[in-house]
Amino acid sequence: MNKTIVSIISEQTIPNYLFIKEMFVPGDELMFIASQKMAERISWIKDVLNYNLCESIDVVFERNGDEENWSEISRQIESKLSDKKQYAVNLTGGTKFMALAVQSVFSRYNSNFYYIPYPKNNIIWANEMNQSVTSIERRVTVEEYTNLYNTHLRNQHQPHIDKNYTFAFFDRFISIENSELSLSSEDFEILHQLRCYRNDKKLIVTDIENSAKDEKHPRIKGLSDFLTKISFPYDSGELSKEDVQYLTGGWFEEYVYHLIRERLNPTDIVLGPKTAKTNNDLDVVFTIGNKLFVIECKTGVEGKGMLNEIVYKASALKENLLGLSARSYIFSLGQENEDWSKAAKNMGIEYYGRDFFTEERKLDAFISAVKRQL
């Protein structure tokens, strides 16, 4: 007998999606139960499922506040039910009151009840006489996760420079000054001046060395020698927009991207996407264990004001676009600052400074902490 898979909709759409993906077989139909406030999430889930030939029943309560009225919940749901159908009811979503009312209604029909203790990847089947736990095998991609919160990403790209070069550049960047590999204060000044050219499509190196482009684009003395010193792989004396963005911080995003891929083996990872709705830049985004992780990468944080701006952006993205279970981090090559770490933590963001990357035990602790969440 084919079944009807029943979902109660709340802010967390991931448990609804995972349950349907685990339970659905061709011929099943879907039923979504939602308040007026949560109704739009039904379409988000349907769009990602893309079950074009699947029958669907939407029970959206008629008035605001009906989700707190037991008799109205019962009346509106029961009008959609049949004694001839079998129901698989996911009690994970909605409010506790809604879940109790839904269970009461469906208990009068041929129903099995399930619960996902998200973020754990388990489904508990719980009826009066039996209880069993099965593992959720499905693992969502970054695209699936973000689309389930109506946060569509665009413009993600592949690393611009070979991984080995990026790791070597990282070693240069963090080396003690005056060592053989280190960047000098003059080198760091060149990188700082290059930031003025981040949005230029093409940069002729000798032109910029010899004269300023305009008031906002300074002359950069020693640029050719600097590029030779770091063996930068550019062509014909020209730096592309991507080259400049790499040199002025993009390399660190690529470094973190490679680091996460190697150390965590995520389900999916994307580099440098923008949110379609708000046009926010995200540096490194990955999923593992059906959770989303977002990392903001900064080669330096210049003062508390800059930190507050970064933290506010990360916090707003997490709250409004990425779902309650998303984890947000700031990775910085600036010095450790306990006050900054506390300020970020108060906003639900974790801040990691330079020592995190120079002391292997601290990096290992982060990797272990992420794995414990799986």
Short mmCIF file of C-alpha atoms in Angstrom, two decimals:
data_model
loop_
_atom_site.label_atom_id
_atom_site.label_comp_id
_atom_site.label_asym_id
_atom_site.label_seq_id
_atom_site.Cartn_x
_atom_site.Cartn_y
_atom_site.Cartn_z
CA MET A 1 0.00 0.00 0.00
CA ASN A 2 1.28 3.44 -0.90
CA LYS A 3 1.42 5.93 1.93
CA THR A 4 1.01 9.59 2.67
CA ILE A 5 4.10 11.22 4.20
CA VAL A 6 3.01 13.92 6.62
CA SER A 7 5.21 16.89 7.56
CA ILE A 8 4.54 19.63 10.12
CA ILE A 9 6.30 22.77 8.94
CA SER A 10 8.37 25.05 11.16
CA GLU A 11 11.49 27.21 10.81
CA GLN A 12 13.70 24.13 10.46
CA THR A 13 13.05 22.71 6.98
CA ILE A 14 15.94 20.24 6.95
CA PRO A 15 14.23 17.55 9.12
CA ASN A 16 11.14 17.64 6.88
CA TYR A 17 13.25 17.24 3.76
CA LEU A 18 15.41 14.44 5.19
CA PHE A 19 12.38 12.48 6.38
CA ILE A 20 10.70 12.66 2.99
CA LYS A 21 13.90 11.67 1.15
CA GLU A 22 14.34 8.67 3.46
CA MET A 23 10.72 7.49 3.37
CA PHE A 24 9.47 8.28 -0.12
CA VAL A 25 8.90 5.65 -2.79
CA PRO A 26 7.19 6.29 -6.13
CA GLY A 27 3.43 6.33 -5.71
CA ASP A 28 3.50 7.94 -2.25
CA GLU A 29 1.83 11.30 -1.71
CA LEU A 30 2.86 14.17 0.53
CA MET A 31 0.92 16.18 3.08
CA PHE A 32 2.21 19.43 4.56
CA ILE A 33 0.66 21.03 7.65
CA ALA A 34 1.55 24.65 8.36
CA SER A 35 0.45 27.85 10.04
CA GLN A 36 -0.03 30.97 7.95
CA LYS A 37 3.39 32.18 9.11
CA MET A 38 5.21 29.05 7.94
CA ALA A 39 3.21 28.35 4.78
CA GLU A 40 5.81 29.67 2.33
CA ARG A 41 8.27 27.03 3.48
CA ILE A 42 6.12 24.35 1.87
CA SER A 43 7.09 25.63 -1.58
CA TRP A 44 10.75 25.79 -0.57
CA ILE A 45 10.70 22.09 0.33
CA LYS A 46 8.73 21.10 -2.77
CA ASP A 47 11.09 22.99 -5.06
CA VAL A 48 14.13 21.16 -3.70
CA LEU A 49 12.37 17.76 -3.74
CA ASN A 50 11.33 18.32 -7.37
CA TYR A 51 8.84 15.46 -7.24
CA ASN A 52 6.88 16.72 -10.21
CA LEU A 53 4.53 13.74 -10.49
CA CYS A 54 3.86 13.39 -6.76
CA GLU A 55 0.41 14.24 -5.37
CA SER A 56 0.55 16.82 -2.58
CA ILE A 57 -1.98 17.97 0.01
CA ASP A 58 -1.39 21.28 1.77
CA VAL A 59 -3.15 21.98 5.04
CA VAL A 60 -2.50 25.65 5.77
CA PHE A 61 -4.53 26.82 8.73
CA GLU A 62 -7.16 29.31 7.67
CA ARG A 63 -6.43 32.06 10.20
CA ASN A 64 -3.48 33.30 12.20
CA GLY A 65 -3.69 31.69 15.62
CA ASP A 66 -5.40 28.48 14.45
CA GLU A 67 -2.15 26.64 15.21
CA GLU A 68 -2.94 27.22 18.90
CA ASN A 69 -6.54 26.04 18.66
CA TRP A 70 -6.90 22.29 19.18
CA SER A 71 -10.39 21.99 17.69
CA GLU A 72 -9.43 24.00 14.59
CA ILE A 73 -6.28 21.95 14.04
CA SER A 74 -8.34 18.77 14.30
CA ARG A 75 -11.15 20.00 12.06
CA GLN A 76 -8.95 21.33 9.28
CA ILE A 77 -6.65 18.30 9.16
CA GLU A 78 -9.39 15.68 9.47
CA SER A 79 -11.21 17.09 6.46
CA LYS A 80 -8.23 15.90 4.37
CA LEU A 81 -7.90 12.38 5.78
CA SER A 82 -9.22 9.01 4.65
CA ASP A 83 -9.74 5.64 6.34
CA LYS A 84 -8.39 4.01 3.20
CA LYS A 85 -4.92 5.56 3.43
CA GLN A 86 -1.80 4.82 5.42
CA TYR A 87 0.05 7.76 7.00
CA ALA A 88 3.70 8.19 7.96
CA VAL A 89 3.64 11.19 10.29
CA ASN A 90 6.79 13.16 11.09
CA LEU A 91 6.20 14.89 14.44
CA THR A 92 9.49 16.83 14.36
CA GLY A 93 8.22 20.20 13.11
CA GLY A 94 5.76 22.80 14.32
CA THR A 95 5.23 23.79 17.93
CA LYS A 96 4.84 21.19 20.68
CA PHE A 97 1.15 22.05 20.83
CA MET A 98 0.74 21.44 17.09
CA ALA A 99 2.63 18.14 17.29
CA LEU A 100 0.37 16.89 20.08
CA ALA A 101 -2.79 17.91 18.22
CA VAL A 102 -1.56 16.34 14.97
CA GLN A 103 -0.71 13.09 16.75
CA SER A 104 -4.15 13.05 18.35
CA VAL A 105 -5.88 13.41 14.97
CA PHE A 106 -3.79 10.85 13.11
CA SER A 107 -3.98 8.30 15.92
CA ARG A 108 -7.59 7.69 14.82
CA TYR A 109 -6.36 6.59 11.40
CA ASN A 110 -3.88 4.05 10.03
CA SER A 111 -0.77 5.93 11.08
CA ASN A 112 2.84 5.43 12.12
CA PHE A 113 4.61 8.19 14.03
CA TYR A 114 8.22 9.28 13.66
CA TYR A 115 10.55 11.84 15.17
CA ILE A 116 13.97 13.18 14.11
CA PRO A 117 16.09 14.47 17.04
CA TYR A 118 17.80 16.92 14.70
CA PRO A 119 20.70 17.71 14.42
CA LYS A 120 21.23 14.00 15.04
CA ASN A 121 20.83 11.99 11.85
CA ASN A 122 18.37 9.45 13.22
CA ILE A 123 14.70 8.67 12.73
CA ILE A 124 12.85 7.33 15.77
CA TRP A 125 9.79 5.24 15.01
CA ALA A 126 7.66 5.35 18.13
CA ASN A 127 4.31 3.64 18.57
CA GLU A 128 2.74 2.45 21.80
CA MET A 129 4.18 -1.06 21.66
CA ASN A 130 7.44 -0.51 19.78
CA GLN A 131 10.30 1.90 19.34
CA SER A 132 13.18 1.67 16.90
CA VAL A 133 15.91 3.98 15.65
CA THR A 134 17.26 4.04 12.12
CA SER A 135 20.08 6.13 10.70
CA ILE A 136 19.47 8.79 8.07
CA GLU A 137 21.70 7.96 5.12
CA ARG A 138 20.99 11.09 3.12
CA ARG A 139 23.55 13.92 3.20
CA VAL A 140 22.57 17.29 1.79
CA THR A 141 24.69 19.44 -0.48
CA VAL A 142 25.29 23.15 0.05
CA GLU A 143 22.76 23.91 -2.69
CA GLU A 144 20.09 21.68 -1.14
CA TYR A 145 20.61 23.12 2.33
CA THR A 146 20.56 26.78 1.32
CA ASN A 147 17.64 26.36 -1.11
CA LEU A 148 15.62 24.76 1.70
CA TYR A 149 15.91 28.13 3.46
CA ASN A 150 15.19 30.03 0.25
CA THR A 151 18.78 31.31 0.22
CA HIS A 152 19.92 30.63 -3.30
CA LEU A 153 23.65 30.92 -3.96
CA ARG A 154 25.32 32.01 -7.17
CA ASN A 155 28.79 32.81 -8.58
CA GLN A 156 30.70 30.18 -6.62
CA HIS A 157 34.03 29.42 -8.27
CA GLN A 158 36.96 27.05 -8.28
CA PRO A 159 40.36 27.94 -6.74
CA HIS A 160 42.26 30.40 -8.92
CA ILE A 161 45.80 29.16 -8.22
CA ASP A 162 47.29 25.70 -7.71
CA LYS A 163 46.91 24.35 -4.17
CA ASN A 164 50.65 23.86 -3.63
CA TYR A 165 51.34 27.51 -4.44
CA THR A 166 48.59 28.62 -2.05
CA PHE A 167 50.03 26.56 0.81
CA ALA A 168 53.50 27.97 0.07
CA PHE A 169 52.11 31.52 0.09
CA PHE A 170 50.50 30.82 3.46
CA ASP A 171 53.92 29.82 4.81
CA ARG A 172 55.37 33.09 3.54
CA PHE A 173 52.58 35.14 5.04
CA ILE A 174 52.92 33.75 8.56
CA SER A 175 56.72 33.39 8.61
CA ILE A 176 58.66 35.46 11.15
CA GLU A 177 59.92 38.68 9.54
CA ASN A 178 63.50 38.56 8.20
CA SER A 179 63.41 34.81 7.76
CA GLU A 180 64.20 33.43 4.30
CA LEU A 181 60.54 32.93 3.38
CA SER A 182 58.95 35.90 5.09
CA LEU A 183 57.26 38.90 3.56
CA SER A 184 58.81 42.22 4.52
CA SER A 185 56.97 45.31 5.72
CA GLU A 186 57.45 46.70 2.19
CA ASP A 187 55.82 43.59 0.75
CA PHE A 188 52.82 43.99 3.04
CA GLU A 189 52.54 47.63 1.96
CA ILE A 190 52.42 46.52 -1.68
CA LEU A 191 49.62 44.08 -0.86
CA HIS A 192 47.78 46.86 0.96
CA GLN A 193 48.10 49.22 -2.03
CA LEU A 194 46.91 46.50 -4.40
CA ARG A 195 43.55 46.52 -2.61
CA CYS A 196 42.77 49.76 -4.44
CA TYR A 197 42.77 47.75 -7.69
CA ARG A 198 40.56 44.82 -6.60
CA ASN A 199 37.74 45.73 -8.97
CA ASP A 200 39.89 46.55 -12.03
CA LYS A 201 39.56 44.05 -14.86
CA LYS A 202 43.21 44.24 -15.90
CA LEU A 203 46.35 45.74 -14.39
CA ILE A 204 49.54 46.43 -16.42
CA VAL A 205 52.27 45.94 -13.84
CA THR A 206 54.85 48.35 -15.28
CA ASP A 207 52.24 51.10 -15.72
CA ILE A 208 51.24 50.92 -12.05
CA GLU A 209 54.89 50.84 -10.96
CA ASN A 210 55.71 54.04 -12.84
CA SER A 211 52.69 56.25 -12.23
CA ALA A 212 49.42 56.48 -10.34
CA LYS A 213 46.27 55.68 -12.28
CA ASP A 214 44.25 58.34 -10.44
CA GLU A 215 43.82 59.68 -6.90
CA LYS A 216 42.30 56.44 -5.63
CA HIS A 217 44.75 54.17 -7.45
CA PRO A 218 48.31 54.84 -6.18
CA ARG A 219 51.64 54.14 -7.81
CA ILE A 220 53.00 50.83 -6.48
CA LYS A 221 56.80 50.90 -6.45
CA GLY A 222 58.56 47.54 -6.55
CA LEU A 223 55.51 45.56 -7.72
CA SER A 224 57.44 43.59 -10.37
CA ASP A 225 60.19 42.63 -7.92
CA PHE A 226 57.60 41.58 -5.36
CA LEU A 227 55.79 39.32 -7.86
CA THR A 228 59.14 37.80 -8.83
CA LYS A 229 60.08 37.26 -5.18
CA ILE A 230 56.88 35.29 -4.51
CA SER A 231 57.08 33.52 -7.92
CA PHE A 232 53.54 34.60 -8.70
CA PRO A 233 52.17 32.78 -11.81
CA TYR A 234 50.88 35.64 -13.94
CA ASP A 235 51.10 36.19 -17.70
CA SER A 236 52.57 38.89 -19.95
CA GLY A 237 53.14 41.49 -17.30
CA GLU A 238 49.40 41.80 -16.60
CA LEU A 239 47.45 41.02 -13.47
CA SER A 240 43.82 40.03 -13.96
CA LYS A 241 41.05 41.00 -11.58
CA GLU A 242 41.19 37.45 -10.17
CA ASP A 243 44.98 37.73 -9.68
CA VAL A 244 44.61 40.92 -7.64
CA GLN A 245 41.77 39.50 -5.57
CA TYR A 246 43.86 36.39 -4.89
CA LEU A 247 46.88 38.43 -3.74
CA THR A 248 44.81 40.72 -1.52
CA GLY A 249 43.09 37.98 0.49
CA GLY A 250 41.55 35.48 -1.89
CA TRP A 251 44.54 33.21 -1.35
CA PHE A 252 43.50 32.75 2.28
CA GLU A 253 39.97 31.75 1.25
CA GLU A 254 41.49 29.18 -1.09
CA TYR A 255 43.83 27.98 1.65
CA VAL A 256 40.89 27.41 4.03
CA TYR A 257 38.92 25.74 1.22
CA HIS A 258 41.73 23.22 0.63
CA LEU A 259 42.30 22.77 4.37
CA ILE A 260 38.64 21.86 5.00
CA ARG A 261 38.54 19.49 2.03
CA GLU A 262 41.63 17.64 3.19
CA ARG A 263 40.97 17.52 6.93
CA LEU A 264 37.18 17.10 7.09
CA ASN A 265 36.18 15.52 3.75
CA PRO A 266 32.85 17.38 3.70
CA THR A 267 29.80 16.23 1.77
CA ASP A 268 30.02 19.39 -0.30
CA ILE A 269 32.07 22.61 -0.26
CA VAL A 270 31.86 25.81 -2.32
CA LEU A 271 34.18 28.78 -2.60
CA GLY A 272 33.17 32.43 -2.77
CA PRO A 273 29.42 32.31 -3.50
CA LYS A 274 27.04 35.24 -3.22
CA THR A 275 23.52 35.07 -1.81
CA ALA A 276 21.12 35.80 -4.65
CA LYS A 277 18.60 37.60 -2.43
CA THR A 278 20.94 39.96 -0.54
CA ASN A 279 24.13 39.77 -2.66
CA ASN A 280 26.23 39.00 0.41
CA ASP A 281 29.63 37.43 -0.22
CA LEU A 282 30.36 34.16 1.56
CA ASP A 283 33.95 32.93 1.62
CA VAL A 284 33.87 29.18 2.28
CA VAL A 285 30.64 27.21 2.74
CA PHE A 286 30.40 23.48 3.34
CA THR A 287 28.02 20.79 4.52
CA ILE A 288 28.86 17.75 6.57
CA GLY A 289 26.53 15.55 8.59
CA ASN A 290 23.52 17.51 7.22
CA LYS A 291 24.75 20.71 8.85
CA LEU A 292 25.91 23.89 7.18
CA PHE A 293 29.16 25.67 8.06
CA VAL A 294 30.08 29.16 6.86
CA ILE A 295 33.59 30.58 7.25
CA GLU A 296 34.49 34.25 6.85
CA CYS A 297 38.22 34.52 6.01
CA LYS A 298 40.31 37.59 6.89
CA THR A 299 44.08 37.93 6.55
CA GLY A 300 43.80 40.56 9.27
CA VAL A 301 41.23 42.32 11.43
CA GLU A 302 42.11 45.97 11.88
CA GLY A 303 40.44 47.08 15.07
CA LYS A 304 37.26 46.35 16.99
CA GLY A 305 35.11 48.34 14.55
CA MET A 306 36.06 46.03 11.67
CA LEU A 307 35.46 42.98 13.85
CA ASN A 308 31.99 44.23 14.83
CA GLU A 309 31.12 44.73 11.17
CA ILE A 310 32.25 41.20 10.28
CA VAL A 311 30.45 39.65 13.26
CA TYR A 312 27.24 41.56 12.55
CA LYS A 313 27.25 40.40 8.93
CA ALA A 314 27.86 36.76 9.90
CA SER A 315 25.21 36.86 12.62
CA ALA A 316 22.59 38.43 10.33
CA LEU A 317 23.23 35.82 7.64
CA LYS A 318 22.89 33.01 10.14
CA GLU A 319 19.68 34.33 11.66
CA ASN A 320 17.87 35.42 8.51
CA LEU A 321 19.13 33.21 5.70
CA LEU A 322 20.93 30.05 6.74
CA GLY A 323 18.77 28.31 9.35
CA LEU A 324 19.09 27.83 13.07
CA SER A 325 21.51 24.91 12.85
CA ALA A 326 24.10 26.65 10.64
CA ARG A 327 27.47 27.30 12.25
CA SER A 328 29.41 30.49 11.46
CA TYR A 329 33.12 31.14 11.96
CA ILE A 330 35.61 33.94 11.45
CA PHE A 331 39.10 32.75 10.53
CA SER A 332 41.69 35.53 10.84
CA LEU A 333 45.46 35.73 10.52
CA GLY A 334 45.45 38.66 12.89
CA GLN A 335 46.70 38.14 16.40
CA GLU A 336 44.61 36.37 19.04
CA ASN A 337 42.31 38.66 20.99
CA GLU A 338 40.27 37.23 23.85
CA ASP A 339 37.88 40.19 23.92
CA TRP A 340 37.16 39.77 20.23
CA SER A 341 36.53 36.04 20.69
CA LYS A 342 34.02 36.80 23.45
CA ALA A 343 32.30 39.50 21.38
CA ALA A 344 31.88 37.10 18.47
CA LYS A 345 30.68 34.27 20.71
CA ASN A 346 27.99 36.54 22.19
CA MET A 347 26.57 36.83 18.66
CA GLY A 348 26.72 33.09 18.02
CA ILE A 349 29.93 33.29 15.96
CA GLU A 350 33.24 31.55 16.68
CA TYR A 351 36.42 33.58 16.13
CA TYR A 352 39.79 31.96 15.45
CA GLY A 353 42.95 34.06 15.22
CA ARG A 354 46.50 33.52 14.00
CA ASP A 355 47.51 30.96 16.64
CA PHE A 356 44.80 28.64 15.36
CA PHE A 357 46.76 28.25 12.11
CA THR A 358 50.29 28.24 13.52
CA GLU A 359 49.69 25.74 16.34
CA GLU A 360 48.70 22.30 15.05
CA ARG A 361 47.01 21.28 18.30
CA LYS A 362 44.52 24.15 18.02
CA LEU A 363 43.64 23.24 14.45
CA ASP A 364 43.26 19.61 15.48
CA ALA A 365 40.90 20.67 18.28
CA PHE A 366 38.69 22.53 15.78
CA ILE A 367 38.60 19.54 13.40
CA SER A 368 37.69 17.25 16.30
CA ALA A 369 34.97 19.61 17.50
CA VAL A 370 33.31 19.64 14.08
CA LYS A 371 33.48 15.85 13.82
CA ARG A 372 31.81 15.49 17.22
CA GLN A 373 28.76 17.25 15.80
CA LEU A 374 28.25 14.62 13.11
#
